[in-house]
Amino acid sequence: MTTLEYKSNLFQKLEKVSDITLLQAVSELVDLNSESSQSHWDTLSNEDKVAIQEGINQLDNGQYVKDENVRENLKSKFSFLK
C-alpha cells in the first residue's frame, strides 16, 4: 500500500470516529511526528529538566540498580510476589 493509500484509508476511518479522546490521541501522535511541533523538552519546567539531567548523570556514573536486583529484593520482602 502506498503512502497516499494509507492516508486516504486513515482519513476515511477518522471521519467515522466520534470519540473525542481517541481523536485527541491521534492528533497528539501526528503532532509528535510533525517537524513544526514543539519539542517535549521545551515544554518541561526547569525543575524537571534538572531532575532528568541528574538522572542521566547518575546513569553515566554507574549509580543505578539493575531491575533484576530490585525484583529479587522485592520478592524476598513480599511473599505474594513469589
C-alpha positions as a printed NumPy array, in Angstrom:
array([[  0.   ,   0.   ,   0.   ],
       [  1.332,   3.443,  -0.871],
       [  1.577,   6.392,   1.497],
       [ -1.311,   8.065,  -0.292],
       [ -3.457,   4.946,   0.105],
       [ -2.619,   4.73 ,   3.816],
       [ -3.557,   8.39 ,   4.302],
       [ -6.807,   8.001,   2.392],
       [ -7.714,   4.915,   4.403],
       [ -6.904,   6.701,   7.656],
       [ -8.961,   9.768,   6.706],
       [-11.952,   7.552,   5.931],
       [-11.665,   5.844,   9.309],
       [-11.195,   9.12 ,  11.195],
       [-14.343,  10.574,   9.64 ],
       [-16.35 ,   7.86 ,  11.416],
       [-14.741,   8.357,  14.849],
       [-16.82 ,  10.264,  17.394],
       [-14.697,   9.551,  20.491],
       [-13.001,  12.858,  21.309],
       [-10.348,  11.145,  23.441],
       [ -9.313,   8.926,  20.556],
       [ -9.226,  11.884,  18.176],
       [ -7.077,  13.835,  20.634],
       [ -4.683,  10.885,  20.938],
       [ -4.374,  10.603,  17.163],
       [ -3.8  ,  14.347,  16.942],
       [ -1.022,  14.134,  19.54 ],
       [  0.643,  11.296,  17.632],
       [  0.575,  13.324,  14.444],
       [  1.929,  16.356,  16.31 ],
       [  4.812,  14.271,  17.668],
       [  5.757,  13.387,  14.121],
       [  5.427,  16.947,  12.881],
       [  8.658,  18.857,  12.409],
       [  6.859,  22.052,  13.32 ],
       [  5.696,  20.764,  16.693],
       [  7.425,  21.976,  19.818],
       [  9.864,  19.576,  21.436],
       [  8.642,  17.985,  24.665],
       [ 11.887,  19.123,  26.241],
       [ 10.918,  22.732,  25.58 ],
       [  7.643,  22.276,  27.469],
       [  9.295,  20.962,  30.643],
       [  9.875,  23.158,  33.66 ],
       [ 13.465,  23.95 ,  34.617],
       [ 12.986,  21.791,  37.718],
       [ 12.021,  18.803,  35.555],
       [ 14.942,  19.4  ,  33.187],
       [ 17.374,  19.486,  36.126],
       [ 15.907,  16.266,  37.558],
       [ 16.194,  14.498,  34.206],
       [ 19.782,  15.656,  33.77 ],
       [ 20.639,  14.452,  37.292],
       [ 19.197,  11.043,  36.435],
       [ 21.233,  10.88 ,  33.236],
       [ 24.378,  11.83 ,  35.153],
       [ 23.685,   9.123,  37.74 ],
       [ 23.311,   6.526,  34.996],
       [ 26.516,   7.72 ,  33.332],
       [ 28.327,   7.35 ,  36.676],
       [ 27.027,   3.819,  37.244],
       [ 24.722,   4.914,  40.058],
       [ 21.79 ,   2.627,  39.392],
       [ 20.291,  -0.67 ,  40.465],
       [ 19.537,  -3.316,  37.859],
       [ 15.859,  -4.187,  37.659],
       [ 16.513,  -7.88 ,  38.319],
       [ 18.117,  -6.892,  41.64 ],
       [ 15.09 ,  -4.775,  42.521],
       [ 12.756,  -7.645,  41.635],
       [ 14.708, -10.132,  43.745],
       [ 14.786,  -7.704,  46.655],
       [ 11.02 ,  -7.198,  46.442],
       [ 10.372, -10.94 ,  46.178],
       [ 12.419, -11.557,  49.322],
       [ 10.395,  -8.942,  51.233],
       [  6.914,  -9.713,  49.908],
       [  5.855, -13.349,  49.731],
       [  2.896, -12.633,  47.431],
       [  5.354, -11.693,  44.634],
       [  6.953, -15.138,  44.515]])
